[in-house]
Tab-separated table of C-alpha atoms in Angstrom:
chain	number	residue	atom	x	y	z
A	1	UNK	CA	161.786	-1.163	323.518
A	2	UNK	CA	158.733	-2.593	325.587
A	3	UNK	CA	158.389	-6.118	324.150
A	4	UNK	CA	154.640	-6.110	323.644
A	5	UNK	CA	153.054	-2.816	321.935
A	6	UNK	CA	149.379	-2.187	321.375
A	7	UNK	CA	147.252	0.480	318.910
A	8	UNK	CA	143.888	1.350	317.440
A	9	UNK	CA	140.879	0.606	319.220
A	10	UNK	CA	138.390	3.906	320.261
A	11	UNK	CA	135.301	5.170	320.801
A	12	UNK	CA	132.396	3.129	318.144
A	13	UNK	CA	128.883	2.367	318.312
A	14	UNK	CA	127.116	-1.103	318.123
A	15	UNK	CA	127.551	-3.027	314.917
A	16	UNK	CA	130.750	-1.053	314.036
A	17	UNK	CA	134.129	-2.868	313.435
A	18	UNK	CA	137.417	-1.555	315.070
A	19	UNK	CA	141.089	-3.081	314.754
A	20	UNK	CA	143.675	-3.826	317.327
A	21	UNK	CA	147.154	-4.402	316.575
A	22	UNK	CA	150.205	-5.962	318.735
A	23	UNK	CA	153.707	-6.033	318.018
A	24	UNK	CA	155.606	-8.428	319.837
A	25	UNK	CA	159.356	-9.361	320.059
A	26	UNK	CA	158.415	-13.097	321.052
A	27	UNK	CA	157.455	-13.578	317.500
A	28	UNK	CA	160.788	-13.435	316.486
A	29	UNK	CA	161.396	-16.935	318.707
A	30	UNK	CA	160.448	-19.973	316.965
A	31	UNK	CA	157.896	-20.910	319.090
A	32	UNK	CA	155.303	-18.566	320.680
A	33	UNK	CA	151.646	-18.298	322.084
A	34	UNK	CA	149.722	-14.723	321.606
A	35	UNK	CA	146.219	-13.727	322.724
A	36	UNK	CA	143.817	-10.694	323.478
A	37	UNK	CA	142.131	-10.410	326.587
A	38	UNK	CA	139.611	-8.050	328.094
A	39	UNK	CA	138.731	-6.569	331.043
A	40	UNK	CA	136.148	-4.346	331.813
A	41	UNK	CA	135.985	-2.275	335.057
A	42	UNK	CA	135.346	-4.207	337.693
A	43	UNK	CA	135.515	-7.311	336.413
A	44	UNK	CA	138.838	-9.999	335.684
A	45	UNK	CA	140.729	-10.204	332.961
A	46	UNK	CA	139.066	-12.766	330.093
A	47	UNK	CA	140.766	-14.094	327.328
A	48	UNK	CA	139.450	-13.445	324.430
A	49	UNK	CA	141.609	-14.837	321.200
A	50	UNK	CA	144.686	-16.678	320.890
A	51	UNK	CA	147.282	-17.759	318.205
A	52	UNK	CA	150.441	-19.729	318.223
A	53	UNK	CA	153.650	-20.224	316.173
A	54	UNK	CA	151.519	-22.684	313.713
A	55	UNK	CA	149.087	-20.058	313.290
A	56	UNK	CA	146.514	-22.328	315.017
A	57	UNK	CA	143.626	-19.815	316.043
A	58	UNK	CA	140.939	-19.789	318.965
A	59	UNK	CA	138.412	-17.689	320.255
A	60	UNK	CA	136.252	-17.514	323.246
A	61	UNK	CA	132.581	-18.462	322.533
A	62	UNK	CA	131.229	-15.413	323.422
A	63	UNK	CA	133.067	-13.524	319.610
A	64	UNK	CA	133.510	-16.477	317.624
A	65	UNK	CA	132.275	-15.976	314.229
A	66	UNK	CA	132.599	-11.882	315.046
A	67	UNK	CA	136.316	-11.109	316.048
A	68	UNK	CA	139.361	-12.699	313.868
A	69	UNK	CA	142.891	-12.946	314.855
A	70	UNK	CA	145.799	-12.963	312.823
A	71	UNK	CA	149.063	-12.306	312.429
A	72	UNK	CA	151.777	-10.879	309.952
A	73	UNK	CA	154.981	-12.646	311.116
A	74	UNK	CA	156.918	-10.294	308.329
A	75	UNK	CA	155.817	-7.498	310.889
A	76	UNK	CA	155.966	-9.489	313.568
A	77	UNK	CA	152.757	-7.911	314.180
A	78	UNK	CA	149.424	-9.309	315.814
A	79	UNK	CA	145.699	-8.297	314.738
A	80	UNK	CA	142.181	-8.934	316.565
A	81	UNK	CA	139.455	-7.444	314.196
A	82	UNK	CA	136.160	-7.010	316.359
A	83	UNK	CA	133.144	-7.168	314.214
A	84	UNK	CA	129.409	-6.595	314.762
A	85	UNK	CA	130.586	-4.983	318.021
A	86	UNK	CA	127.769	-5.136	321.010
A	87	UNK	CA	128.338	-2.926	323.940
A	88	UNK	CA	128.932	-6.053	326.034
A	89	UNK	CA	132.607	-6.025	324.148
A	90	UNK	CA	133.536	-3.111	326.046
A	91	UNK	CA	136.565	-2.845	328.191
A	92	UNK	CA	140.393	-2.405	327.768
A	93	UNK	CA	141.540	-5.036	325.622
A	94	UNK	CA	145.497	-6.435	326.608
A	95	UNK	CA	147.869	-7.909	323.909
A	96	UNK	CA	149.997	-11.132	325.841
A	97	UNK	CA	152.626	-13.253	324.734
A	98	UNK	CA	155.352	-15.343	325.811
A	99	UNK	CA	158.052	-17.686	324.258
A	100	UNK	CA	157.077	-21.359	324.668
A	101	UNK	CA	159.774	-24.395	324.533
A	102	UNK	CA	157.016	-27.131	323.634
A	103	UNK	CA	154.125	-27.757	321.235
A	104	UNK	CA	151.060	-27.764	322.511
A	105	UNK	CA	147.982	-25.738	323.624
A	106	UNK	CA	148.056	-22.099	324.604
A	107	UNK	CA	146.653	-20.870	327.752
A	108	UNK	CA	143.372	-18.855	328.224
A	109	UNK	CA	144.622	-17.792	331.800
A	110	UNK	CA	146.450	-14.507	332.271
A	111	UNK	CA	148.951	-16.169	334.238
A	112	UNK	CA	150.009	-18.174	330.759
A	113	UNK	CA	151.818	-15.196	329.487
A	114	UNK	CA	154.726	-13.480	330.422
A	115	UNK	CA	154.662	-10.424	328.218
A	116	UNK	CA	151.596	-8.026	328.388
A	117	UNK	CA	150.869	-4.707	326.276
A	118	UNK	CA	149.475	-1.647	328.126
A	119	UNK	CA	145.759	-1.961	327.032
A	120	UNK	CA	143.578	-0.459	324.630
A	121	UNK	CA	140.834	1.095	325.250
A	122	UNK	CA	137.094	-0.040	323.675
A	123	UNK	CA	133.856	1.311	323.880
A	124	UNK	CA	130.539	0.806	322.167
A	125	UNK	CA	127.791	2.714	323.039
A	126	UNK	CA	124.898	3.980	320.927
């Protein structure tokens, strides 16, 4: 079983609101950092959200107030809710995680996780 899996995302236009979802076996660890990033062609890979075993949240300046992140450790599952979509928010978004051994902030780098889900795809367009 791959140890990050991704669904939902698709084809909206601007305004709309799509779901992502992640399921990840690092959430079954004690401590953990997960996040969202997005990449669209061309371009690197930005992060986007991030959450950690304290459920402490963050988001990138460029969707806070319009995406939410959360997670439903029952289901060990991960959600990113994009909101008031703007076809700047296109691109394959990437569910990361990795195990972590000390408290402390999450990284916003690619290179901070160890774990990464195959990508969803995103597009807005009118």
């Amino acid at each position: 079983q791959a140890p990050v899996r991704q669904s939902g995302g698709g084809s909206v236009s601007p305004g709309d609101t799509v779901r992502l979802s992640c399921t990840a076996s690092v959430v079954a660890t004690s401590m953990y950092c997960m996040a969202w990033f997005r990449q669209a062609p061309g371009k690197e890979r930005q992060w986007v959200a991030l959450i950690d075993d304290n459920g402490r949240t963050d988001a990138s300046i460029s969707v806070k107030g319009r995406f939410t992140i959360s997670e439903d450790n029952a289901e060990n599952t991960l959600t990113l809710q994009l909101s008031t979509l703007k076809p700047d928010d296109a691109g394959m978004y990437y569910c990361a995680a990795r195990a972590r051994e000390f408290d402390g902030d999450c990284s916003k780098v690619p290179r901070g996780y160890t774990d990464w889900g195959r990508g969803t795809q995103v597009t807005v367009s009118s």
